[in-house]
Coordinates of C-alpha atoms in Angstrom, one line a residue:
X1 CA 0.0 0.0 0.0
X2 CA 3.1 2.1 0.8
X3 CA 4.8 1.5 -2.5
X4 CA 1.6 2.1 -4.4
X5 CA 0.8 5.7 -3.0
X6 CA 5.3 6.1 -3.5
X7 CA 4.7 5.5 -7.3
X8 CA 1.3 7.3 -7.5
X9 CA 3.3 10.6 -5.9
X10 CA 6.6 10.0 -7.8
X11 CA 4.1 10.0 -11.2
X12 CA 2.2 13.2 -10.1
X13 CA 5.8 14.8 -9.1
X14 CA 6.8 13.9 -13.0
X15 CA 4.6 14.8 -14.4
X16 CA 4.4 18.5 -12.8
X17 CA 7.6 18.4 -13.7
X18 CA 7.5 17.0 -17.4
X19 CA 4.4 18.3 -19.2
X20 CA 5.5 22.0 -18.7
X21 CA 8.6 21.6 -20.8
X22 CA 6.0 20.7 -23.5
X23 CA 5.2 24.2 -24.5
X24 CA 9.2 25.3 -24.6
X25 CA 9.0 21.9 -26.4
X26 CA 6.4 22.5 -29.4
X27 CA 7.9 25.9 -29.5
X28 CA 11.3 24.6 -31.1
X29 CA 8.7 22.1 -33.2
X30 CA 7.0 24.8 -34.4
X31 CA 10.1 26.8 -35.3
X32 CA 12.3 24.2 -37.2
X33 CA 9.6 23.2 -39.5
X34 CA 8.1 26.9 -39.6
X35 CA 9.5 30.4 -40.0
X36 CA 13.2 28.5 -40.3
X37 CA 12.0 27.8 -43.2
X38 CA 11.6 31.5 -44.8
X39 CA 14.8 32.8 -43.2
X40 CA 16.8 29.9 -44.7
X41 CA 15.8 30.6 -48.2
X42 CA 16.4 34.3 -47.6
X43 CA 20.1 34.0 -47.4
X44 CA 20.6 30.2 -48.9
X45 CA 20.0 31.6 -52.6
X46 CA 22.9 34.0 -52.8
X47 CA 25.7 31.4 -52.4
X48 CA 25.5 29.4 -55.4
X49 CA 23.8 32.0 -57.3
X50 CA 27.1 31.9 -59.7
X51 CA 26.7 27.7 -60.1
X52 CA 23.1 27.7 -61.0
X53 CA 23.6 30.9 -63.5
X54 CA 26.7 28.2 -65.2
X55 CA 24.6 25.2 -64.6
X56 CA 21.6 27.4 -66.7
X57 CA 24.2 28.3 -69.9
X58 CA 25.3 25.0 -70.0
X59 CA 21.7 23.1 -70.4
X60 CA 20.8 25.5 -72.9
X61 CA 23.4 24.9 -74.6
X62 CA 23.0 21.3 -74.4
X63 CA 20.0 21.5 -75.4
X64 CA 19.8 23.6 -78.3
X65 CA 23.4 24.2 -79.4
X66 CA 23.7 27.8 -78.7
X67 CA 25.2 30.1 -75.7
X68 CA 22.8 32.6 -73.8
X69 CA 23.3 36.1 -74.0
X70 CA 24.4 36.9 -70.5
X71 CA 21.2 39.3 -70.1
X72 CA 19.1 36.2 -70.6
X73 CA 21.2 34.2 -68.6
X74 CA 20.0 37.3 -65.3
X75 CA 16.4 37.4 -66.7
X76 CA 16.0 33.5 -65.9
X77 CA 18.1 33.8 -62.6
X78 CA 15.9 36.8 -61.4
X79 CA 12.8 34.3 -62.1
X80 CA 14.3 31.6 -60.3
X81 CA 14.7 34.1 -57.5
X82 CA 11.3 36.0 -57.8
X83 CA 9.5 32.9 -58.0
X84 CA 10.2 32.3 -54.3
X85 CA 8.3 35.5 -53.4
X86 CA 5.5 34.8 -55.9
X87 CA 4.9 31.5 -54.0
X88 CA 5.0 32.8 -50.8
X89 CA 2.1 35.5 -51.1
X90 CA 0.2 32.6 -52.9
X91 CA 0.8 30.8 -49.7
X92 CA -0.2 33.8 -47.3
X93 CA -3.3 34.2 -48.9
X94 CA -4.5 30.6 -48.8
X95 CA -3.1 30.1 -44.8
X96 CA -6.5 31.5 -43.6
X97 CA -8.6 29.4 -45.3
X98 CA -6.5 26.2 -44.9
X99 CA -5.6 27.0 -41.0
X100 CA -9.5 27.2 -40.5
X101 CA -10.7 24.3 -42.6
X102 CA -8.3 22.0 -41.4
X103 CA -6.8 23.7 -38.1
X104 CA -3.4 24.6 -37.2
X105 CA -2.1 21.4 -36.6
X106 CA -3.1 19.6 -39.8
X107 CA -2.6 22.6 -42.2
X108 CA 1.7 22.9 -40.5
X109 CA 1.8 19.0 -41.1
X110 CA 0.5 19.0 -44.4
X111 CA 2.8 22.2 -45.3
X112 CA 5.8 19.8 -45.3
X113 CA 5.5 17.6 -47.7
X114 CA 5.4 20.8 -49.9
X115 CA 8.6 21.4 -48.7
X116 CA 9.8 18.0 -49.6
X117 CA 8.3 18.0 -52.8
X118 CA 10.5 21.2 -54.0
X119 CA 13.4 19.7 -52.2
X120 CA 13.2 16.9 -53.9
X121 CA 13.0 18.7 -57.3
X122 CA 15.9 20.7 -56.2
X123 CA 17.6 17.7 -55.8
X124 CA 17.3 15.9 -59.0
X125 CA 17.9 19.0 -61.3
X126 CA 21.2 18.4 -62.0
X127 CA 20.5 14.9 -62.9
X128 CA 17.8 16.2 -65.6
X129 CA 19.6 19.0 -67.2
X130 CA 16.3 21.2 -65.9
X131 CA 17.0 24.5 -64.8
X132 CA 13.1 24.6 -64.7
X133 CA 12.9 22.4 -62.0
X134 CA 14.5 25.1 -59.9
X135 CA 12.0 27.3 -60.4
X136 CA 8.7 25.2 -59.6
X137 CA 11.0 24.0 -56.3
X138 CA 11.7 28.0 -55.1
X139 CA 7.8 28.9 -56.5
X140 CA 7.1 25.1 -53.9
X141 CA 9.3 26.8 -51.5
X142 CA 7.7 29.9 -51.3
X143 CA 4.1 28.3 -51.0
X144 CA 5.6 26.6 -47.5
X145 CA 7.0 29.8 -46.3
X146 CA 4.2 31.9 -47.1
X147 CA 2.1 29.8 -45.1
X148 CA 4.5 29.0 -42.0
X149 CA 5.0 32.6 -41.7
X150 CA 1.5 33.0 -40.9
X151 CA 0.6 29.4 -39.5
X152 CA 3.7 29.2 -37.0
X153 CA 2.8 32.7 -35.5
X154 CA -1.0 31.8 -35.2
X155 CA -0.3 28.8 -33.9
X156 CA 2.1 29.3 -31.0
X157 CA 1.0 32.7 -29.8
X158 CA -2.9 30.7 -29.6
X159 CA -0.9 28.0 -27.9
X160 CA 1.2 30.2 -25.0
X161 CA -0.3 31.8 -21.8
X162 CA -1.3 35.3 -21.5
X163 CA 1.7 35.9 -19.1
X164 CA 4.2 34.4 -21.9
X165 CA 2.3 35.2 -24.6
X166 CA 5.1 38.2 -25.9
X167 CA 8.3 35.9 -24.5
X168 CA 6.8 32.6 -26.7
X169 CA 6.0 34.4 -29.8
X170 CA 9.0 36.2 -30.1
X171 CA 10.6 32.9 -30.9
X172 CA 8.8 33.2 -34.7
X173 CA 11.6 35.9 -35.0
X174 CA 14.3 34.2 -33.6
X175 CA 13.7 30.7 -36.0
X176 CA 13.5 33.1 -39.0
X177 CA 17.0 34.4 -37.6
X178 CA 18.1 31.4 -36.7
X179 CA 17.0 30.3 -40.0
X180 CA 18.9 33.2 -42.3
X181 CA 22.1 32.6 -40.1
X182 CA 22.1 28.5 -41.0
X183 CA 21.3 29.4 -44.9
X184 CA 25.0 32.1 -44.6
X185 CA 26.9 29.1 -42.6
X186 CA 25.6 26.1 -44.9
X187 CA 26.4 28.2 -47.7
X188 CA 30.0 28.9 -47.1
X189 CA 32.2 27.2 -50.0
X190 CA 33.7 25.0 -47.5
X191 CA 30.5 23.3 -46.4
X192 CA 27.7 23.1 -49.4
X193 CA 28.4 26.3 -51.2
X194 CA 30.9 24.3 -53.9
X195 CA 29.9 23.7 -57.4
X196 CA 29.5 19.8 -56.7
X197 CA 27.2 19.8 -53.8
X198 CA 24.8 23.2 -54.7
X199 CA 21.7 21.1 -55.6
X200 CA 22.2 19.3 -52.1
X201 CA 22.1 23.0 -50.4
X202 CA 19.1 23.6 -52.4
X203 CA 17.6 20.7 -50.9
X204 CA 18.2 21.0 -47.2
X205 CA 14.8 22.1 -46.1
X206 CA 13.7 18.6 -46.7
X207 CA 15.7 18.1 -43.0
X208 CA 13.9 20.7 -41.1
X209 CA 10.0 19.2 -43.1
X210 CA 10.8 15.8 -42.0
X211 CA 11.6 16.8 -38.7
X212 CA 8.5 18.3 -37.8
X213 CA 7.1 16.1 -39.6
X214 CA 7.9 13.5 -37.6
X215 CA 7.9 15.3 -34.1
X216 CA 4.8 17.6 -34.3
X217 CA 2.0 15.1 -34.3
X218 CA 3.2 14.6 -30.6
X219 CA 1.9 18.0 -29.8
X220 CA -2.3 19.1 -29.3
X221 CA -3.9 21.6 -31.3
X222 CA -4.1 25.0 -30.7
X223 CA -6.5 25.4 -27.6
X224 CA -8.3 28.4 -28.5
X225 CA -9.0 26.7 -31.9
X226 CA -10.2 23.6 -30.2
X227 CA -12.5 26.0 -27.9
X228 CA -13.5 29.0 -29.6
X229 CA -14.0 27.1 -33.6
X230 CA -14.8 23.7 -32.5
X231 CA -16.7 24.3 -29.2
X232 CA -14.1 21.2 -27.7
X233 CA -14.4 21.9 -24.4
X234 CA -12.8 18.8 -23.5
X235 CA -10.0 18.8 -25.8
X236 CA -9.3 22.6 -24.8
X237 CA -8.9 21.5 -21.4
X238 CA -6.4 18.8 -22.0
X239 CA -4.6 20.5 -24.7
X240 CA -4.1 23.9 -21.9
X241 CA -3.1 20.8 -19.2
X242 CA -0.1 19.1 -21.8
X243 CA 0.9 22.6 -22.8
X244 CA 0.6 24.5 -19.3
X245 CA 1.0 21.5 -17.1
X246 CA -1.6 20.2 -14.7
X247 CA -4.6 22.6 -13.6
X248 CA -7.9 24.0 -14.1
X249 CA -6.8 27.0 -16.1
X250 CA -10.5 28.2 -15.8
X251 CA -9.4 32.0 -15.8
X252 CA -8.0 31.0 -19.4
X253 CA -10.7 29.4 -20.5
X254 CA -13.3 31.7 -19.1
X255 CA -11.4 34.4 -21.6
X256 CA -11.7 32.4 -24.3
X257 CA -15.7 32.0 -23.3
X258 CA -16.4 35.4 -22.8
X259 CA -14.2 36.1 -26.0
X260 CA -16.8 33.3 -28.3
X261 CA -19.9 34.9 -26.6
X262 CA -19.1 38.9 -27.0
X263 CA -17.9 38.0 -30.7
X264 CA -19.1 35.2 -31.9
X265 CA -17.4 32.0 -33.7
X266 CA -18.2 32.9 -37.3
X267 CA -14.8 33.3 -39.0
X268 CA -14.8 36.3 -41.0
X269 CA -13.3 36.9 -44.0
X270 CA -10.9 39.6 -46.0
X271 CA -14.1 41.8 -47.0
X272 CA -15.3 41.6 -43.1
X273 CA -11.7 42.6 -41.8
X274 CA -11.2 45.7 -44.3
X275 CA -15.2 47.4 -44.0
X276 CA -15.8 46.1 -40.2
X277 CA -16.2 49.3 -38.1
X278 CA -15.4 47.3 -35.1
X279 CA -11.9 46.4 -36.5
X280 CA -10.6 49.6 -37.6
X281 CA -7.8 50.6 -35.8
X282 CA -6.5 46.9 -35.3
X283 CA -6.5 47.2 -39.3
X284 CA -4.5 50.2 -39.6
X285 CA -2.0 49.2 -36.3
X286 CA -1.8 46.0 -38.7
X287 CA -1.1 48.1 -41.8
X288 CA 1.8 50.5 -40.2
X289 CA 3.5 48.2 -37.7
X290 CA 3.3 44.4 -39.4
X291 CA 2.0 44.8 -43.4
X292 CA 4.8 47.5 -44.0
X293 CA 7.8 46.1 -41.9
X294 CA 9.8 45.8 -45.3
X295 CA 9.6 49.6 -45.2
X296 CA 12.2 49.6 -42.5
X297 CA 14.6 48.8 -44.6
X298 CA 16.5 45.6 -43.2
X299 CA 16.7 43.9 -46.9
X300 CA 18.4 47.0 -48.3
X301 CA 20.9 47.8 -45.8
X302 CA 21.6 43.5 -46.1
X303 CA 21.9 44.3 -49.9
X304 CA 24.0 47.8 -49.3
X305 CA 26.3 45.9 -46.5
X306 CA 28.5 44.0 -49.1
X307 CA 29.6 47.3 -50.4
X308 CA 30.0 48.9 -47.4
X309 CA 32.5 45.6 -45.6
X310 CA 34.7 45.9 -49.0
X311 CA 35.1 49.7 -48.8
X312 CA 36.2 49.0 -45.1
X313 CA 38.8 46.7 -46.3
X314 CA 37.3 43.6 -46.1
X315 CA 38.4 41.3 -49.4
X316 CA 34.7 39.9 -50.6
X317 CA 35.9 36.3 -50.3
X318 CA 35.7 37.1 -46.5
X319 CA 32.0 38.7 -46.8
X320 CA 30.3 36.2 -46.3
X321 CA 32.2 35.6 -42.8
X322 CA 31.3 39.0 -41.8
X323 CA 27.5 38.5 -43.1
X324 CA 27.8 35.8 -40.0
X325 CA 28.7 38.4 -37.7
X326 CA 24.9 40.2 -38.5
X327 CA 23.6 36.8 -38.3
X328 CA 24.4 36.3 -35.0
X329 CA 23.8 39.8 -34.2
X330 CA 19.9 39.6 -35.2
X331 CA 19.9 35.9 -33.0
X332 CA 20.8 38.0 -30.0
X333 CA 18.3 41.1 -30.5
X334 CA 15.6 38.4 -30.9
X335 CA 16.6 36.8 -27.4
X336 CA 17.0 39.8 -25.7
X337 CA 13.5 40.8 -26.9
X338 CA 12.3 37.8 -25.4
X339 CA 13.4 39.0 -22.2
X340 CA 12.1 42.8 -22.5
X341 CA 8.8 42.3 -24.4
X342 CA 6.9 41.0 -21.4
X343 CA 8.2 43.5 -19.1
X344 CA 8.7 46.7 -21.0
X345 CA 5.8 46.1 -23.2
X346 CA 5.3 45.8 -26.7
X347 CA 4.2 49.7 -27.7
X348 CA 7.9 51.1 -25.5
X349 CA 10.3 48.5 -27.2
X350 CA 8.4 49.8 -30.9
X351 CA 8.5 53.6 -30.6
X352 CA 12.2 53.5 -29.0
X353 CA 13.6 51.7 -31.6
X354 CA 11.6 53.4 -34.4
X355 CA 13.4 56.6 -33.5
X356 CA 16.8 54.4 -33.0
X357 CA 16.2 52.9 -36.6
X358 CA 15.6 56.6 -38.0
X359 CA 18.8 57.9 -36.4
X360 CA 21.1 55.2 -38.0
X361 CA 19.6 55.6 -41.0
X362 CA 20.7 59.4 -41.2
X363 CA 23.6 58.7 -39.8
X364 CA 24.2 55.8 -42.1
X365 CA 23.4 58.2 -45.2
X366 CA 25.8 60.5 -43.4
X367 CA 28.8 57.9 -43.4
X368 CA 28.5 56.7 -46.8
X369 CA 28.0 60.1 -48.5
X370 CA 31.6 60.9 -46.7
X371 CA 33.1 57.8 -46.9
X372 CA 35.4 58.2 -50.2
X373 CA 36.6 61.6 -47.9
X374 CA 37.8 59.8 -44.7
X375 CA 39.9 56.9 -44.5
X376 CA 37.5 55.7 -41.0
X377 CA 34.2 56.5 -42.5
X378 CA 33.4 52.9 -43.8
X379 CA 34.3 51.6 -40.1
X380 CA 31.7 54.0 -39.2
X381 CA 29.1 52.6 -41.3
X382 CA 30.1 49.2 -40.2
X383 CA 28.8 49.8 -36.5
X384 CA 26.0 51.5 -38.0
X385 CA 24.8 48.6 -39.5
X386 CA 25.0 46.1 -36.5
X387 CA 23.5 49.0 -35.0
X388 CA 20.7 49.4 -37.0
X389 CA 20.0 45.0 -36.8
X390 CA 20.4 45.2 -33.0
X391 CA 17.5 47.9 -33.1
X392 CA 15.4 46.0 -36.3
X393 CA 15.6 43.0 -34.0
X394 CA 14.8 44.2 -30.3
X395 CA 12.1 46.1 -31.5
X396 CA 9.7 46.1 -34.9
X397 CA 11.2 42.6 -36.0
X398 CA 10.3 40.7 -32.4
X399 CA 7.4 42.6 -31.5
X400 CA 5.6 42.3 -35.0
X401 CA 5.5 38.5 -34.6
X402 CA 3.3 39.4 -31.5
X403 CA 1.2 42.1 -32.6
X404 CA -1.2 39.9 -35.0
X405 CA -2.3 37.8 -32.2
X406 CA -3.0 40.2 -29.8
X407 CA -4.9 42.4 -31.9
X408 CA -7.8 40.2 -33.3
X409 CA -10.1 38.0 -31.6
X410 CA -10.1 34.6 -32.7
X411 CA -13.2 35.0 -36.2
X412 CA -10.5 37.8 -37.6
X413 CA -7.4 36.4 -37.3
X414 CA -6.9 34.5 -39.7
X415 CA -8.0 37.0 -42.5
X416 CA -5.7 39.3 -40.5
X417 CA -2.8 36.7 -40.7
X418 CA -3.3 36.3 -44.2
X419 CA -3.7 40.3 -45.3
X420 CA -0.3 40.8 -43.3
X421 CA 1.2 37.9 -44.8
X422 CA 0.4 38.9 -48.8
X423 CA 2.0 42.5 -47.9
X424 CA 4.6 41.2 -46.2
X425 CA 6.1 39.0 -49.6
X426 CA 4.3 41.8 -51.6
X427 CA 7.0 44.5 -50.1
X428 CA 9.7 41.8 -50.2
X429 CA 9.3 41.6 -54.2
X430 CA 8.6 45.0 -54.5
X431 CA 11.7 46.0 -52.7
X432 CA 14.2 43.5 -54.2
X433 CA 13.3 44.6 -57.8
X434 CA 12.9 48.3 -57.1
X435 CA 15.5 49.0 -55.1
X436 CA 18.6 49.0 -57.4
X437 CA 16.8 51.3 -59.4
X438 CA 16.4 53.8 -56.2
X439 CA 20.0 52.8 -55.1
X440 CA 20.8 54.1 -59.0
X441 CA 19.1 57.4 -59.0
X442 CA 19.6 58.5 -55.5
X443 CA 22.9 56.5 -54.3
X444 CA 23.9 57.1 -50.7
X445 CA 20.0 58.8 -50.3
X446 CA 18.9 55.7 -50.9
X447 CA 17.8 55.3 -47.3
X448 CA 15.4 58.4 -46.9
X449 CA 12.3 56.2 -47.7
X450 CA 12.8 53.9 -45.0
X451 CA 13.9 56.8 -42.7
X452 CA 10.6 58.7 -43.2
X453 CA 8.7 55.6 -43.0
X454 CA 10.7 54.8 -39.3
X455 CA 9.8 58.4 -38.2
X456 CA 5.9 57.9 -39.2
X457 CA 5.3 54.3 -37.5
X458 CA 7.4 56.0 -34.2
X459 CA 5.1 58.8 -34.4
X460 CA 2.0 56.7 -34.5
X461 CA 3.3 53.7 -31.8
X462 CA 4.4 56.8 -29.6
X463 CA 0.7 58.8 -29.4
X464 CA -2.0 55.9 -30.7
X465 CA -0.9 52.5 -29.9
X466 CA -2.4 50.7 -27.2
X467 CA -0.2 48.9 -25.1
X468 CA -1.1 44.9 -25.0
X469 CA 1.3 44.0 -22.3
X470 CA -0.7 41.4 -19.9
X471 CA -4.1 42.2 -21.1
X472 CA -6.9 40.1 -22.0
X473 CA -8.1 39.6 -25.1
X474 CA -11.3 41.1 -24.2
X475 CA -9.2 44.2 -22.7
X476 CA -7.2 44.4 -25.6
X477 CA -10.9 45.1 -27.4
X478 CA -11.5 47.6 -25.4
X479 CA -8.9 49.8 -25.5
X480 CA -9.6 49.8 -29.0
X481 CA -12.7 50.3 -28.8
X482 CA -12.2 53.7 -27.5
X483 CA -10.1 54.9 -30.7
X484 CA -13.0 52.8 -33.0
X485 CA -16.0 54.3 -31.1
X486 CA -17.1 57.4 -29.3
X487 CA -17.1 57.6 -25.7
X488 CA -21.5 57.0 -25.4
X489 CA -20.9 54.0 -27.8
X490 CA -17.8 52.6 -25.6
X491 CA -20.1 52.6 -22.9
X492 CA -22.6 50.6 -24.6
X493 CA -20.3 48.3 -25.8
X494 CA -18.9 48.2 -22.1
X495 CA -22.8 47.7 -20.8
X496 CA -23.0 44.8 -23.4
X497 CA -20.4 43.2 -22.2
X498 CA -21.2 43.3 -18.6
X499 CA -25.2 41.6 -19.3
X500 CA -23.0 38.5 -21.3

C-alpha cells in the first residue's frame, strides 16, 4: 500500500515536472519546421547564385546548341529568384482558409511535404539538365513559407499563456533568424556552397519538413481553436493541461468563453476585416507596424552591407564571414527581446527603436555620403549597421510576430494573418526589384524612404498605440474600442459586455 501511493506521488511529481517543458518543447517544433524555413531561403539563394547561372548556360546549350546572351542568362536567374516570393504570397493568402478548414495542426503537417516535394525537385535538377525544375522548387518553396509565416505565428501565440504570450511568440523571430544565419553558414564554400554539392544546399529544407514532420503530431492543437471554432471543451482542457501542465486553467478558459460569446465563432473573411467598423484601428496598427515592416529597410541595408565591408577593407571572399557576424547579431536582439517584451511592453520597445532605426539611417546616409573623404568612415558605417540589426531585431522585427495575435479575436485572425502575410512577400518583391533602381538614381540617399517611414510608424506607436502587455483579449478590445467608437458607444459596448 506504501509502495503504491510512493509510485502514485513520484508520477504526479513527474509529471508536474514534465508536461511543462511541452510548451518550450512545441515551440522549437514549431520553429524548425516553420518560420526557419523563410529565413533559410532568404540568405541560402545567394551562395551558389554563380553555379546555377553556369549550370543554366550549359543546359541550354546542351540542349539547343547555342550560348545565352548573358542578359538572358539574369532574366531566368531573377525568375528563379522571384518565384520564391510569388509562391509565398500565394501561400499567405490561402493560410487562412487552410488554418480554418483544417486547423493549425493539420494545415503545419500538411505544409511539409510541400517542402519536400521542392526539395526533392531541387535535388534531381542536376541529374535532368532542368534548370526549370529550380523554379517550380523556389515557387514550392515559397508556397511553405508563405504559409509558415502566418501558421507558425498563429499557432504558437494561440498555444502560449497570456503571461508568456510576448516571451513565446518572439521565438517566430528568432527561427527566421536562426534560419537566415544556418542558410549564410551552410552556404560557405567549405561546407555546401561548392559547385558539386549546390543542388544538395538547395535541398536542405527537406531536414527541417521531415523533422516536424515527424515530431509535431506529438503536440495538441491549438486550444483556442479547439474551444472557440470547435466548441471542444474537452480537448481545450487537455490540450491547456499538456501545454501549461496540470490545472484547471478556468481564468484561461473563461477568456476564451467570454471572448466566443461577445464576438461570436463565425470566422470572417478579408471583405469583413477591411469594412468592419469594429476592427478599424486593429487594421491600420496592422497596416503601419506588421504589413509594411519591409519599409524599415533591413533587406536594403543586407543588400548595401557587401559594399560597405569591401570599402572597409574587407576582401569579398571574407564577406560572407562577416555576413555571419549580422547573423548572429539579429539571434541575439531576438533573445534579448524575449526578455524585454513582457516586461517593457510591446508599444515602448516599438516607438524606441523606431526613433533608433531613424537615427542610423541618417547617420548611415551620413557615413557613406563621406566615406570616399575619410579613410575611417566605412568603419563608421560598419557599426551602424550592426546597429541598426540590433534595433530591427529588439524592436519592430520581435514585437511584430506578436502584434497579430493580440490584436484580433479569434473570427478575424486568420483574414488578419493572411492580409499581413500577402504585404509582407508583396513588399519583399517590390523592394528586391525596385530598389537598385532607387540605389541608381539617389545613391547614398537611398535610405530616406525607409527613414521617413521609421519616423511615421514612431510617431504613431508613440501617441495611438495601445499597449497589450498582460491584457486580456477582451481588454485588448476595449482599449480599441475607444479609438474605433465614441465615448457613449464605448459605454454601450462596455454595458453589453457586462449583461453577457
Amino acid at each position: 500500500m506504501v509502495s503504491q501511493r510512493f509510485l502514485y506521488h513520484c508520477d504526479c511529481f513527474l509529471c508536474s515536472q514534465v508536461l511543462p517543458l511541452n510548451l518550450p518543447l512545441l515551440t522549437l517544433v514549431l520553429g524548425i519546421g516553420g518560420t526557419f524555413q523563410y529565413g533559410l531561403h532568404i540568405s541560402l539563394i545567394n551562395s551558389p547564385s554563380k553555379y546555377i547561372q553556369k549550370f543554366i548556360d550549359r543546359t541550354w546549350e546542351q540542349r539547343y546548341g547555342m550560348i545565352l546572351h548573358p542578359d538572358t542568362i539574369m532574366l531566368l536567374w531573377s525568375i528563379i529568384v522571384s518565384a520564391y516570393s510569388i509562391g509565398g504570397l500565394l501561400g499567405s493568402l490561402i493560410v487562412g482558409y487552410l488554418s480554418v478548414t483544417f486547423g493549425r495542426k493539420k494545415t503545419q503537417l500538411y505544409n511539409n511535404l510541400i517542402a519536400i516535394l521542392g526539395a526533392a525537385l531541387m535535388c534531381m535538377s542536376r541529374a535532368a539538365q532542368s534548370f526549370e525544375m529550380i523554379m517550380l522548387g523556389r515557387f514550392l518553396y515559397g508556397i511553405n513559407a508563405g504559409v509558415s509565416l502566418n501558421l507558425h505565428t498563429m499557432y504558437i501565440g494561440e498555444c502560449a499563456p497570456q503571461s508568456k504570450r510576448g516571451m513565446v511568440t518572439v521565438t517566430v523571430s528568432f527561427a527566421i533568424a536562426f534560419g537566415r544565419l544556418m542558410g549564410f553558414v551552410i552556404g560557405l564554400r567549405e561546407l555546401f556552397g561548392s559547385e558539386e554539392w549546390w543542388p544538395y544546399l538547395l535541398a536542405c529544407s527537406a531536414v527541417p519538413a521531415l523533422i516536424q514532420l515527424v515530431t509535431l503530431p506529438f503536440f495538441p492543437e491549438s486550444p483556442r481553436y479547439l474551444l472557440i471554432d470547435k466548441g471542444d471543451k474537452d480537448g481545450c482542457l487537455k490540450a491547456m493541461q499538456q501545454l501549461w501542465g496540470p490545472g484547471e486553467h478556468s481564468v484561461e478558459m473563461q477568456n476564451m468563453l467570454i471572448e466566443k460569446e461577445v464576438v461570436g465563432e463565425q470566422i470572417k473573411g478579408l471583405k469583413d476585416l477591411l469594412v468592419d467598423r469594429t476592427v478599424r484601428w486593429q487594421m491600420i496598427t496592422l497596416l503601419i507596424i506588421c504589413g509594411a515592416i519591409q519599409l524599415i529597410g533591413i533587406n536594403a541595408v543586407y543588400f548595401y552591407a557587401y559594399d560597405v565591408f569591401q570599402n572597409a577593407g574587407i576582401p569579398a571572399s571574407e564577406a560572407p564571414y562577416v555576413s555571419l557576424g549580422i547573423g548572429i547579431t539579429e539571434i541575439l536582439t531576438t533573445v534579448l527581446c524575449s526578455f524585454f517584451i513582457d516586461r517593457l511592453g510591446r508599444k515602448t520597445l516599438l516607438w524606441v527603436n523606431y526613433v533608433i532605426l531613424a537615427l542610423t539611417l541618417t547617420l548611415l546616409t551620413a557615413t557613406l555620403t563621406l566615406q570616399d573623404v575619410y579613410s575611417w568612415m566605412p568603419y563608421v558605417s560598419c557599426m551602424l549597421i550592426f546597429i541598426f540589426t540590433l534595433s530591427y531585431g529588439l524592436g519592430p522585427g520581435g514585437v511584430s510576430c506578436v502584434l497579430p495575435t493580440e490584436l484580433f479575436v479569434q473570427s478575424y485572425r486568420p483574414a488578419a494573418y493572411a492580409i499581413t502575410g500577402a504585404l509582407i512577400w508583396l513588399g519583399l518583391f517590390v523592394i528586391g526589384l525596385a530598389f537598385p533602381f532607387i540605389e541608381e538614381a539617389l545613391g547614398t540617399f537611398c535610405f530616406i524612404v525607409f527613414l521617413v517611414y521609421c519616423i511615421a510608424a514612431a510617431i504613431f506607436t508613440f501617441c495611438i498605440l495601445p499597449e497589450t502587455k498582460d491584457r486580456s483579449m477582451m481588454e485588448i478590445l476595449e482599449s480599441f474600442n475607444k479609438l474605433n467608437f465614441r465615448a457613449k458607444e464605448v459605454k454601450e459596448e462596455k454595458l453589453i459586455c457586462t449583461r453577457l
